[in-house]
Amino acid sequence: GENVEQHPSTLSVQEGDSAVIKCTYSDSASNYFPWYKQELGKGPQLIIDIRSNVGEKKDQRIAVTLNKTAKHFSLHITETQPEDSAVYFCAARVTGFQKLVFGTGTRLLVSP
Amino acid sequence: ETGVTQTPRHLVMGMTNKKSLKCEQHLGHNAMYWYKQSAKKPLELMFVYNFKEQTENNSVPSRFSPECPNSSHLFLHLHTLQPEDSALYLCASSQSPGTSGPSSYNEQFFGPGTRLTVL
């Protein structure tokens, strides 16, 4: 079955810096890759996703890139702000299935 | 607010108790999910329901019993739990595959979770 690895487990940056979180997946049949942000006391919130027919997607300060050949995808956050501090999860889903397979999460801390 | 609500938000129970978790979605979706989130581990899918029918059980022990009376409500009945079952239980909803067009990838929306502690 699908396996998703996520790095780093923790990431500390200064406000205004960029942050990059990387994930790799194992099943080449995966075609959907969402990213979730989870703040303390809340459930995961979808912040951006990418489908296998595109290589990059941007939404204001966040972007996701996908390399299907290498089977990895990354989340990029530019001009980080303290409110970006949270745990971020990547996930992958195999074509034809509903199951999302999640990474172990990255705790991002943005210091003022 | 994501349109998915869960009650209670916190629950403490003994190993011999019986309790239930409730989830309700106001998004018009027809698929609902239970996930378990434990410290230092990835979110684990437990059950999937489509149009009230259970379509996936991810080898979950029988002490967890789901119920889906309609597409908007999902329950997780708990009995004879173990301390290692302590975790955050998350409910999610989405459109079922094939119901929202070929361009949709059926994004899942999560509720805030129920923090369960088993003593």
PDB file of C-alpha atoms in Angstrom, chain A residues 4 31-32 36 38 41-46 49 51-53 89 93 96-104, chain B residues 9 31 33 35 37 42-43 45 48 50 55-56 58 88 90 94 96-97 103 105-108 110-112:
ATOM      1  CA  VAL A   4       4.130   8.743   2.827  1.00  0.00           C
ATOM      2  CA  ASN A  31      -2.772  11.196  -8.182  1.00  0.00           C
ATOM      3  CA  TYR A  32      -3.941  13.624  -5.493  1.00  0.00           C
ATOM      4  CA  TYR A  36      -3.390  20.288   5.720  1.00  0.00           C
ATOM      5  CA  GLN A  38      -3.606  21.858  12.048  1.00  0.00           C
ATOM      6  CA  GLY A  41      -7.246  22.335  19.444  1.00  0.00           C
ATOM      7  CA  LYS A  42      -8.529  22.191  15.885  1.00  0.00           C
ATOM      8  CA  GLY A  43      -8.903  19.613  13.168  1.00  0.00           C
ATOM      9  CA  PRO A  44      -6.735  19.614  10.029  1.00  0.00           C
ATOM     10  CA  GLN A  45      -7.687  22.308   7.522  1.00  0.00           C
ATOM     11  CA  LEU A  46      -7.011  21.885   3.815  1.00  0.00           C
ATOM     12  CA  ASP A  49      -3.716  20.559  -3.007  1.00  0.00           C
ATOM     13  CA  ARG A  51      -3.248  16.869  -8.813  1.00  0.00           C
ATOM     14  CA  SER A  52      -0.920  14.701 -10.804  1.00  0.00           C
ATOM     15  CA  ASN A  53      -1.486  16.535 -14.080  1.00  0.00           C
ATOM     16  CA  PHE A  89       0.498  17.345   7.131  1.00  0.00           C
ATOM     17  CA  ARG A  93      -4.384   9.302  -2.432  1.00  0.00           C
ATOM     18  CA  GLY A  96      -9.854   5.117  -7.479  1.00  0.00           C
ATOM     19  CA  PHE A  97      -9.645   5.072  -3.701  1.00  0.00           C
ATOM     20  CA  GLN A  98     -10.969   7.443  -1.025  1.00  0.00           C
ATOM     21  CA  LYS A  99      -8.294   6.705   1.561  1.00  0.00           C
ATOM     22  CA  LEU A 100      -5.848   9.513   2.281  1.00  0.00           C
ATOM     23  CA  VAL A 101      -2.450   8.339   3.530  1.00  0.00           C
ATOM     24  CA  PHE A 102      -0.867  10.991   5.711  1.00  0.00           C
ATOM     25  CA  GLY A 103       2.679  11.906   6.592  1.00  0.00           C
ATOM     26  CA  THR A 104       3.700  12.201  10.229  1.00  0.00           C
TER      27      THR A 104
ATOM     28  CA  ARG B   9     -14.901  17.852  22.323  1.00  0.00           C
ATOM     29  CA  ALA B  31     -19.191  10.465   2.298  1.00  0.00           C
ATOM     30  CA  TYR B  33     -14.928   9.233   7.639  1.00  0.00           C
ATOM     31  CA  TYR B  35      -9.794   8.980  11.660  1.00  0.00           C
ATOM     32  CA  GLN B  37      -4.803  10.787  15.508  1.00  0.00           C
ATOM     33  CA  PRO B  42       0.199   9.705  11.077  1.00  0.00           C
ATOM     34  CA  LEU B  43      -3.560  10.107  10.955  1.00  0.00           C
ATOM     35  CA  LEU B  45      -8.224   6.079   8.609  1.00  0.00           C
ATOM     36  CA  VAL B  48     -15.494   5.198   5.412  1.00  0.00           C
ATOM     37  CA  ASN B  50     -20.718   6.451   1.308  1.00  0.00           C
ATOM     38  CA  THR B  55     -17.382   0.933   2.331  1.00  0.00           C
ATOM     39  CA  GLU B  56     -14.136   0.652   4.242  1.00  0.00           C
ATOM     40  CA  ASN B  58      -9.339  -0.386   8.133  1.00  0.00           C
ATOM     41  CA  LEU B  88      -7.902  12.528  19.053  1.00  0.00           C
ATOM     42  CA  LEU B  90     -11.453  13.125  13.851  1.00  0.00           C
ATOM     43  CA  SER B  94     -16.444  14.794   1.303  1.00  0.00           C
ATOM     44  CA  SER B  96     -18.407  10.550  -2.832  1.00  0.00           C
ATOM     45  CA  PRO B  97     -16.335   9.626  -5.886  1.00  0.00           C
ATOM     46  CA  SER B 103     -12.570  17.542 -12.248  1.00  0.00           C
ATOM     47  CA  TYR B 105     -10.947  15.222  -6.335  1.00  0.00           C
ATOM     48  CA  ASN B 106     -13.424  15.020  -3.453  1.00  0.00           C
ATOM     49  CA  GLU B 107     -11.576  17.114  -0.908  1.00  0.00           C
ATOM     50  CA  GLN B 108     -12.025  15.985   2.684  1.00  0.00           C
ATOM     51  CA  PHE B 110     -12.328  17.731   8.981  1.00  0.00           C
ATOM     52  CA  GLY B 111     -14.128  18.492  12.197  1.00  0.00           C
ATOM     53  CA  PRO B 112     -12.313  19.727  15.338  1.00  0.00           C
TER      54      PRO B 112
END
